XYZ file of C-alpha atoms in Angstrom:
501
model
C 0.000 0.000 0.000
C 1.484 3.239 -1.316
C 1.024 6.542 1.716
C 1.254 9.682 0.530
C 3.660 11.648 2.266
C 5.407 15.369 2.150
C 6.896 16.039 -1.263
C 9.809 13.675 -2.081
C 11.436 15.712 -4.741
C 11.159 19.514 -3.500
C 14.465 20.217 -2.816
C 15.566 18.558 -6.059
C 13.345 20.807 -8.004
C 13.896 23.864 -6.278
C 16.856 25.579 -4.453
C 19.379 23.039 -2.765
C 18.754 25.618 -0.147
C 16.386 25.346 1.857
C 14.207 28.631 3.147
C 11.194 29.739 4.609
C 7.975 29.943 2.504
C 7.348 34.251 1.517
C 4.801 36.138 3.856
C 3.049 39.242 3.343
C 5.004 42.344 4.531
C 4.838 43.442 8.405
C 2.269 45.975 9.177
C 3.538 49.530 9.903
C 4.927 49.634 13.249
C 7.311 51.481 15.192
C 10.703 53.090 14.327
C 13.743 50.242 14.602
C 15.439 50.191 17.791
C 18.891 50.968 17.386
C 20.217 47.709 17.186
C 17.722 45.978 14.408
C 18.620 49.321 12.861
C 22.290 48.801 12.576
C 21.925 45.097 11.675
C 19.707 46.671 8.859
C 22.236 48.540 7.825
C 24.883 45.778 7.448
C 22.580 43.857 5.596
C 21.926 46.415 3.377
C 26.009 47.337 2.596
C 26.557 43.617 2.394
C 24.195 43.425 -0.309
C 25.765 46.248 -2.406
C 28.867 44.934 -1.943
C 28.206 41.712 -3.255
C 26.506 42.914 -6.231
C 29.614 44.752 -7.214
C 31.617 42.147 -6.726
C 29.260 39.364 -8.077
C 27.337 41.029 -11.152
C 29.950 41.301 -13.970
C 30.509 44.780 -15.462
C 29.896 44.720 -19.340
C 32.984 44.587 -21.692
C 33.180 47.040 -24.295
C 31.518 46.142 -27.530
C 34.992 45.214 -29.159
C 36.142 42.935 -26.667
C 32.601 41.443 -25.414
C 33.578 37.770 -27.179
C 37.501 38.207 -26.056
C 36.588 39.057 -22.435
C 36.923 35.812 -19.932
C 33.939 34.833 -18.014
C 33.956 35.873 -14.565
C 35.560 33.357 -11.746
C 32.909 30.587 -10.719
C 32.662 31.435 -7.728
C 31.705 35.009 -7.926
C 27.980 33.908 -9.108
C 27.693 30.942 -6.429
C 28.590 33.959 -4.171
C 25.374 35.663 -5.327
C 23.529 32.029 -5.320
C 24.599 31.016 -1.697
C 23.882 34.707 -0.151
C 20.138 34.764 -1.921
C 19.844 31.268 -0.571
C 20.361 32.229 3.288
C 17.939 35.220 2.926
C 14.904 33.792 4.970
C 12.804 36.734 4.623
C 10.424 37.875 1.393
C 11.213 41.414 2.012
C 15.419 40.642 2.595
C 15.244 38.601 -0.715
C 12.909 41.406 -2.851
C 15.151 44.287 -1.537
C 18.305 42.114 -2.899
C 16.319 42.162 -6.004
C 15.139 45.565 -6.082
C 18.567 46.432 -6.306
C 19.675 44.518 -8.856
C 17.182 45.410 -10.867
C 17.591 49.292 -10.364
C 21.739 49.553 -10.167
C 22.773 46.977 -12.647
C 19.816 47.311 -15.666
C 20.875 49.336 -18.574
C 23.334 52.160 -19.319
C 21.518 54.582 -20.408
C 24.103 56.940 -21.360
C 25.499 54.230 -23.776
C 21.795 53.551 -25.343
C 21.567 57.354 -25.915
C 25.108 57.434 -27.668
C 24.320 54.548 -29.715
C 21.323 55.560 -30.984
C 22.767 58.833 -31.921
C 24.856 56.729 -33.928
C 22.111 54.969 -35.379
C 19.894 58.283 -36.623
C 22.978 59.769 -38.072
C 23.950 57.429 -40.418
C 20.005 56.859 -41.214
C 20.857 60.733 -41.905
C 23.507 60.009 -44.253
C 23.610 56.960 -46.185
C 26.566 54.565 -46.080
C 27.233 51.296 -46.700
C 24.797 48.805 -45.568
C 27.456 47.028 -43.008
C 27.901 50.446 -41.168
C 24.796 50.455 -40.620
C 24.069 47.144 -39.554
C 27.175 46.732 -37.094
C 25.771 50.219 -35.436
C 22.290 48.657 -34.853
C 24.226 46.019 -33.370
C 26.254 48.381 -30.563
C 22.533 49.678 -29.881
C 21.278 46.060 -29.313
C 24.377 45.077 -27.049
C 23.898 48.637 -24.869
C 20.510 47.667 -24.504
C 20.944 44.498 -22.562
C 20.780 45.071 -18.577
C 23.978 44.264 -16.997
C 22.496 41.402 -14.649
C 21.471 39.493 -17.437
C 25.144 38.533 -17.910
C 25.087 37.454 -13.802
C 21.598 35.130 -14.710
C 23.536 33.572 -17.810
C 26.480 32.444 -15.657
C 24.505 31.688 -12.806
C 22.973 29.273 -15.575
C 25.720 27.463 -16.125
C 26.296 26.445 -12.756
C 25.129 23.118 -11.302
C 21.868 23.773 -10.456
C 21.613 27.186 -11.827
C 18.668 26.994 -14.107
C 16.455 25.626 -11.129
C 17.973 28.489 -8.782
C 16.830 31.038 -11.906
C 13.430 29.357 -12.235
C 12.851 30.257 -8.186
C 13.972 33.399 -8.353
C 11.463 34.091 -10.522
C 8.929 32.797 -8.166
C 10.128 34.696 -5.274
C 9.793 37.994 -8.069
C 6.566 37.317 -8.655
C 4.892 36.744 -5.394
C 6.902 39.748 -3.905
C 5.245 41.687 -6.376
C 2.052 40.460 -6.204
C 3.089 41.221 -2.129
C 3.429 44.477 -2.892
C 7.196 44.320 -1.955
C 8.414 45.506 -4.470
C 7.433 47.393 -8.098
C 8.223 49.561 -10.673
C 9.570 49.552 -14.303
C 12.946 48.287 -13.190
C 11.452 45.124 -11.563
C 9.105 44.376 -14.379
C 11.370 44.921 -16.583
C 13.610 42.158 -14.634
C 11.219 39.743 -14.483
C 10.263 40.607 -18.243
C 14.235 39.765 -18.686
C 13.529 36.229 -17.028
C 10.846 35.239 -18.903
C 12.808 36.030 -22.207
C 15.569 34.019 -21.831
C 13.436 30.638 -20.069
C 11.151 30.691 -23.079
C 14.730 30.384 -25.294
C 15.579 27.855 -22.569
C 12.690 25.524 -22.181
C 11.620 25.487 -25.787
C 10.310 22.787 -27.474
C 13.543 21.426 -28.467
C 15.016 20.842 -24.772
C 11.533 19.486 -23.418
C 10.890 15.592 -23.073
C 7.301 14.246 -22.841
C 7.230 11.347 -20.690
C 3.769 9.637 -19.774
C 2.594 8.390 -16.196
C 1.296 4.997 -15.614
C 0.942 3.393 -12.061
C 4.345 1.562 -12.624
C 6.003 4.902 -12.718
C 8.476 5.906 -9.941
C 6.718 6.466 -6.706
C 8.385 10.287 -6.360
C 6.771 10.892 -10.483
C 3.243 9.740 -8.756
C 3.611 11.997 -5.641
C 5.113 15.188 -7.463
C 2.088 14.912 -9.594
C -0.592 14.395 -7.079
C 0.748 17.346 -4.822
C 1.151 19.918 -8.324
C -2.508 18.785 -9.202
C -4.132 22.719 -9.049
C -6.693 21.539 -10.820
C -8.642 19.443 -9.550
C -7.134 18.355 -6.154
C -6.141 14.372 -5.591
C -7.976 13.102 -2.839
C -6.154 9.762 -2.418
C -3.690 6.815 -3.566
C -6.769 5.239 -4.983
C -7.853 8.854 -6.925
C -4.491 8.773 -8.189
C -4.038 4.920 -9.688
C -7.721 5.933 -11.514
C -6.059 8.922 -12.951
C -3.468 7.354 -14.390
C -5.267 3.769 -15.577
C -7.845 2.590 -18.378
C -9.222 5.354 -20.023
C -7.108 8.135 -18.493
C -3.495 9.505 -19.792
C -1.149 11.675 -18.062
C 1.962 13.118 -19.628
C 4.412 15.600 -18.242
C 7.361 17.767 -19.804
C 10.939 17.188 -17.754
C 14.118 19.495 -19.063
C 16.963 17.764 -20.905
C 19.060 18.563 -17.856
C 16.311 17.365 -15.199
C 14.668 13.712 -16.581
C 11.817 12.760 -14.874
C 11.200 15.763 -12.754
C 7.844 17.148 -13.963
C 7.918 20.813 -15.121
C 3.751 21.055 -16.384
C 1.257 18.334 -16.032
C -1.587 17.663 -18.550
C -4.218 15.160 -17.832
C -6.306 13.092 -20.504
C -9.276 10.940 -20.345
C -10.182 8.900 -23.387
C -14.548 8.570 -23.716
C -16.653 8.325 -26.779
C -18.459 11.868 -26.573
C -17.080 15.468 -25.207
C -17.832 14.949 -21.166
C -19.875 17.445 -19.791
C -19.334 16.888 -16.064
C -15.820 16.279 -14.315
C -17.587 14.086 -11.889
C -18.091 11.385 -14.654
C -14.448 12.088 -14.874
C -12.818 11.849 -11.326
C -14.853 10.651 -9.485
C -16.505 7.717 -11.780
C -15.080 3.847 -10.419
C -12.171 2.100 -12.206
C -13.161 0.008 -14.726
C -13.092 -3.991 -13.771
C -10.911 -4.453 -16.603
C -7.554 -3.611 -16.984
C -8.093 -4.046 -21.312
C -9.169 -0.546 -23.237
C -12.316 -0.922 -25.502
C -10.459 0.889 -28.053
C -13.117 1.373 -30.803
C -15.088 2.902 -28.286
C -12.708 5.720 -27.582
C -13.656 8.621 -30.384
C -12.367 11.464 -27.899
C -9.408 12.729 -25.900
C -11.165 15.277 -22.975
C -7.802 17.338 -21.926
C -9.299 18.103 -18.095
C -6.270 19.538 -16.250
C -3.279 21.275 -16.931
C -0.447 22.174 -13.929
C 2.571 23.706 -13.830
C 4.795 22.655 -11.313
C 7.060 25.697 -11.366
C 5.649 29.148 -10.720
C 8.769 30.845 -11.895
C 7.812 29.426 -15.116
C 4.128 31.574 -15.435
C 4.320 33.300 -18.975
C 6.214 30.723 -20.638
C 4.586 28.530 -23.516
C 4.876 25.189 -22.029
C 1.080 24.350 -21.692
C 0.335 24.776 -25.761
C 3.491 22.852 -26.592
C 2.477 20.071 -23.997
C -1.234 19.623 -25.853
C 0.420 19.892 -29.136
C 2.939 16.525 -28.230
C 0.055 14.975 -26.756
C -2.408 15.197 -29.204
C 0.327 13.685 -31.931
C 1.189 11.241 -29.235
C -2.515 10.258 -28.980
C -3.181 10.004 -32.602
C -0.385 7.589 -33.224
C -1.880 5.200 -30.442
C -5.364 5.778 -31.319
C -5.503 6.417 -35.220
C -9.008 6.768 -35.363
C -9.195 8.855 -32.253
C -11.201 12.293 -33.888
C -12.604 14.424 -31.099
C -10.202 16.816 -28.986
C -11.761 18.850 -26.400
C -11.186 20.497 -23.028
C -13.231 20.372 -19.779
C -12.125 23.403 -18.425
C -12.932 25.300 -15.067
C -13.980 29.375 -15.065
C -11.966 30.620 -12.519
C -13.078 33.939 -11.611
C -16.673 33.898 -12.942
C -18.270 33.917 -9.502
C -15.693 37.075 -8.299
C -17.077 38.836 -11.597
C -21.296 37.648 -10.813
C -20.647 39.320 -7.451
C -19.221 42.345 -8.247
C -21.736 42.816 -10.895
C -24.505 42.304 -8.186
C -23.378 44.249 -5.800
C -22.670 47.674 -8.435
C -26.139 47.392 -9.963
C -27.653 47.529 -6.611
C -25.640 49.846 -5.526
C -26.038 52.190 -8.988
C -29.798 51.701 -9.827
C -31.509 49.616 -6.524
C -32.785 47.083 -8.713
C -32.218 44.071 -10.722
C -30.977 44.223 -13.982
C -29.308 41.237 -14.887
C -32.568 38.899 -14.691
C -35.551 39.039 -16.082
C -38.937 40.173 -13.880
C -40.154 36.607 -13.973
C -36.664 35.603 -12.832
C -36.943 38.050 -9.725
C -40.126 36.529 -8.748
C -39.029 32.675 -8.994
C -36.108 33.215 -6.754
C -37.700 35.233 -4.173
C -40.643 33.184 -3.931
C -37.829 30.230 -3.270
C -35.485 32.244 -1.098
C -38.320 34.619 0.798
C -36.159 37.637 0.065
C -34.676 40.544 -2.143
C -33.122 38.636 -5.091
C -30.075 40.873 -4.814
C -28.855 40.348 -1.478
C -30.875 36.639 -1.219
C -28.115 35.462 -4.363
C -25.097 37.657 -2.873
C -25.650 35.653 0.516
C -26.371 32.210 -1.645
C -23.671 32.700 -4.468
C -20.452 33.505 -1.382
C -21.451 29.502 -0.379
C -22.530 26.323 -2.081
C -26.086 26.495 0.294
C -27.697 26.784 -2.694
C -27.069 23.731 -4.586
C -29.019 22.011 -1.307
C -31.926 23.304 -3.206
C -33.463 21.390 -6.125
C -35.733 24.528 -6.609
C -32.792 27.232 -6.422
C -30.778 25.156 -8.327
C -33.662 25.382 -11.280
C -34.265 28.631 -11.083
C -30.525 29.898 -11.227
C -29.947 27.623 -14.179
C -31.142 29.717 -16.959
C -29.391 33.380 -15.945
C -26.738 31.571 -14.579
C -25.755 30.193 -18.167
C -26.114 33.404 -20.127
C -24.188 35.584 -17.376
C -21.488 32.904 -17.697
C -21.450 32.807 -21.829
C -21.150 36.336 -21.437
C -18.401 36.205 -18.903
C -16.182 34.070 -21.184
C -17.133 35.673 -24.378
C -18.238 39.323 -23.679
C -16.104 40.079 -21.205
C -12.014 41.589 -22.372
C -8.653 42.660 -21.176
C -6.837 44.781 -23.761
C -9.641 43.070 -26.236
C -8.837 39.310 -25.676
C -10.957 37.041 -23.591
C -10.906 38.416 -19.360
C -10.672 34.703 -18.469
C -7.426 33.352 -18.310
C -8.411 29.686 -19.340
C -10.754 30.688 -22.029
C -7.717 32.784 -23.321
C -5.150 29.973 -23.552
C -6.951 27.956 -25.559
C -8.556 30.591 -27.722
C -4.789 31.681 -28.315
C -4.052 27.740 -29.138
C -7.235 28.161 -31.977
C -10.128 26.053 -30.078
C -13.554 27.205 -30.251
C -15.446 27.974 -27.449
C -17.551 25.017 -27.649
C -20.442 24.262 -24.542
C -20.888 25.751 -21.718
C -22.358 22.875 -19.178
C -24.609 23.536 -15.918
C -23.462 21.355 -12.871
C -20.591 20.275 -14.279
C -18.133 20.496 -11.197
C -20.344 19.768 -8.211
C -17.427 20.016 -5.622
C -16.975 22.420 -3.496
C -14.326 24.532 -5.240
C -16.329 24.454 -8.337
C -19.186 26.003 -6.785
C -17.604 28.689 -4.981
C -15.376 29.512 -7.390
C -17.906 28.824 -11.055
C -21.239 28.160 -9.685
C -20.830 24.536 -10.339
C -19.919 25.379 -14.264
C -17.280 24.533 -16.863
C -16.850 24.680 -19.925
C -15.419 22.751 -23.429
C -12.774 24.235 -25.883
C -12.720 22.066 -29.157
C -9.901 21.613 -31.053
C -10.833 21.240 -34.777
C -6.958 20.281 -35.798
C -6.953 21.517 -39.183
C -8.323 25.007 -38.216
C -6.193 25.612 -35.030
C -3.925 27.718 -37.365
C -6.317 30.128 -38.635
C -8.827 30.596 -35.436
C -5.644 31.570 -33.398
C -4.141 33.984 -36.309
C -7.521 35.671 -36.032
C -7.911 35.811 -32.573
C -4.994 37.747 -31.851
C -5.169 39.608 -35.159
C -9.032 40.724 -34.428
C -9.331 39.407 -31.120
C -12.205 37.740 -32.163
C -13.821 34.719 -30.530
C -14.867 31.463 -32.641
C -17.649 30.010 -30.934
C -20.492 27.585 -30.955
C -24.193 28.201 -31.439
C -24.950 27.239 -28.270
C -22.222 29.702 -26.321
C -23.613 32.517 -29.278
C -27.343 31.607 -28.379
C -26.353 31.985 -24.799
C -24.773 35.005 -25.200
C -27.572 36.806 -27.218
C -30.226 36.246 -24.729
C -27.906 37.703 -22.287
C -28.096 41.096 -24.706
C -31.451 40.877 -24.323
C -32.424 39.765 -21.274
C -29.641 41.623 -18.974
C -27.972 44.709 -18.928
C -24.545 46.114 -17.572
């Protein structure tokens, strides 16, 4: 009998050294005493002086492929002194000034693109011109992205890199630390893992319940998904009718970097219950001319440092080839994807229009009536109260009545609804950006308690036409337009005419 147990392969896929998890920053208090003052102080000069000594100053254009690479130990330096900084706000001030003292010379970006306009100014020959555009390129690249590309080259160096990033990230979304400098760091980060976990360096490797015991456990603990519950949960994941495949880095076998689940049916699922939760088949022997369709259902990346980079479309594309060579006939691809977020967005839209106009006006009269006949209430605050629980599900009636406006405020959620004119839902947007078509949106599809709180019980299916991928995502981010079904465009008109925002 396998036990789960804490996380086997941590350390191996994060820092060799170990720290304390990040926590928000302390409240304002009162001044330093002296002492914690001072020791402040140190901390801060010994940070500046190891950035001087560790980040390596940038050789002049002429001799930047003559100049030797700085001593070894200079950049384990920097590694070992970020790796003994317990605290969020020690580590985000060491990075803070990083990113502020040792970005780009802006002196030399001016003077080079002086360079640039004059001889745009006065035409010479085309090499001139050329080897000038290249000065302005090389003055444009901040000085510590020499220290991350030696730091990369040490043992362990890429994995240090990839937590870094994490620890950027969450202090910012802490509030510990921002600007253009630190964007622009992290911005840095992203540009040069996307070079260095493309799809060239990436192995797919699939799961099976014969896999190593730390492959099974690393994937049941980076499930974000939908959570595993047990040993058993996990051998039904990974058995008849179910795939799992993970990327590793060529330098890191076996250690999972993103996570994509598969289960094999003959229609497009409509409820992740059937999925998850359904028994293990007696038989240990796929039906295989029954299987027509590969449901994707969860996708997890194990590495937050990694957020931005393109590993989740190149993971479905590998799959998907990897599926059609061991079921030929297989014809159907499809999603069953959560809607994070949509029940955030249904509250905040109920509590403005009561707030701006007193009254209803995202259901219909009849609707009003229904639910407070059911709920013995004012529909507004009656579905704020319901909607911040999953009470309401307890109610066969409730459940009814919610279904129609429910579905229509959600179609319009995932299609009506933009940031910077692409889809406001993060999920609907990856896989609109990968060319699927917003396919069904199904009521009562996730029945557990996160999906409740967190979608009102509802999910939804991206379909993956293969030979029009290409063109749906060229035109969704060319004219950030949304290919979708007649049911999601039904849904979405009698939201138009129904509701109003």
């Amino acid at each position: 009998m396998r036990v789960l147990r804490p996380s086997l392969s941590a350390g191996r896929l994060l820092l060799l050294w170990p720290r304390l998890p990040l926590r928000p920053p302390r409240p304002p208090g009162p001044r330093l005493s002296s002492g914690r003052a001072a020791a402040a102080g140190a901390l801060e000069r010994a940070m500046d002086e190891l950035l001087h000594r560790a980040v390596p100053a940038m050789p002049a254009y002429g001799l930047r492929e003559k100049t030797p690479a700085p001593a070894e130990n200079q950049c384990a330096d920097f590694v070992s002194f970020y790796g003994g900084l317990a605290e969020a706000a020690e580590r985000a001030e060491l990075l803070g000034r990083l990113a502020q003292g040792f970005g780009v010379d802006h002196g030399q970006v001016a003077e080079q693109s002086a360079a640039v306009l004059q001889l745009l100014q006065q035409p010479r020959e085309a090499a001139v011109l050329l080897q000038a555009e290249d000065r302005l390129r090389y003055a444009l690249v901040p000085r510590y992205r020499s220290l991350f590309h030696h730091i990369s080259k040490l043992d362990g160096g890429v994995r240090f890199l990839v937590q870094l990033r994490a620890d950027l990230l969450e202090a910012q979304a802490l509030k510990l630390m921002e600007g253009p400098h630190v964007r622009e760091m992290n911005g840095v980060l992203k540009s040069m893992f996307s070079e260095w976990f493309s799809s060239g360096f990436l192995n797919l490797e699939r799961v099976t319940w014969h896999s190593p015991c730390e492959v099974l456990q690393k994937i049941s603990e980076s499930e974000a998904v939908h959570p595993v519950k047990n040993w058993a949960d996990m051998k039904r994941r990974v058995g008849p009718y179910r795939r799992c495949y993970f990327f590793s880095h060529c330098s890191t076998p076996g250690e999972p970097l993103i996570i994509l689940h598969v289960a094999l049916t003959s229609e497009i699922s409509s409820s992740i219950q059937t999925i998850i939760v359904k028994e293990s088949p007696t038989s240990e022997t796929e039906e295989r001319d029954k299987i027509t369709t590969a449901i994707l259902y969860s996708l997890s990346l194990t590495q937050q440092g990694l957020q931005g980079v393109e590993l989740g479309t190149f993971l479905i594309k590998r799959v998907v080839k990897e599926l059609q060579k061991e079921f030929p006939h297989l014809g159907t691809f499809a999603s069953l994807s959560p809607i994070p977020g949509f029940t955030k967005w249904l509250l905040g839209l109920l509590k403005s229009k009561a707030k701006d106009h007193g009254r209803n006006e995202l259901l219909t009269d009849s609707e009003c009536k229904e639910i407070s006949e059911i709920t013995g209430g004012p529909v507004n605050e009656t579905l704020k109260t319901f909607l911040s629980s999953n009470e309401w599900v307890q109610s066969e009636q409730l459940v009814r009545a919610l279904q129609a406006p429910l579905m229509r405020l959600c179609a319009w959620y995932l299609y009506g609804e933009k940031h910077r004119g692409y889809a406001l839902n993060p999920v609907a947007n990856f896989h609109l950006q990968n060319g699927a078509v917003m396919w069904r949106i199904n009521w009562m599809a996730d029945v557990s308690l996160k999906g409740i709180t967190g979608s009102c019980g509802l999910m939804v299916n991206y379909r993956y036409f293969l030979e029009d991928t290409a063109t749906n995502r060229a035109t969704y981010l060319s004219s950030k337009s949304i290919k979708a079904s007649e049911q999601v465009l039904s849904l979405v008109a009698q939201f138009q005419k129904n509701s109003k925002l």
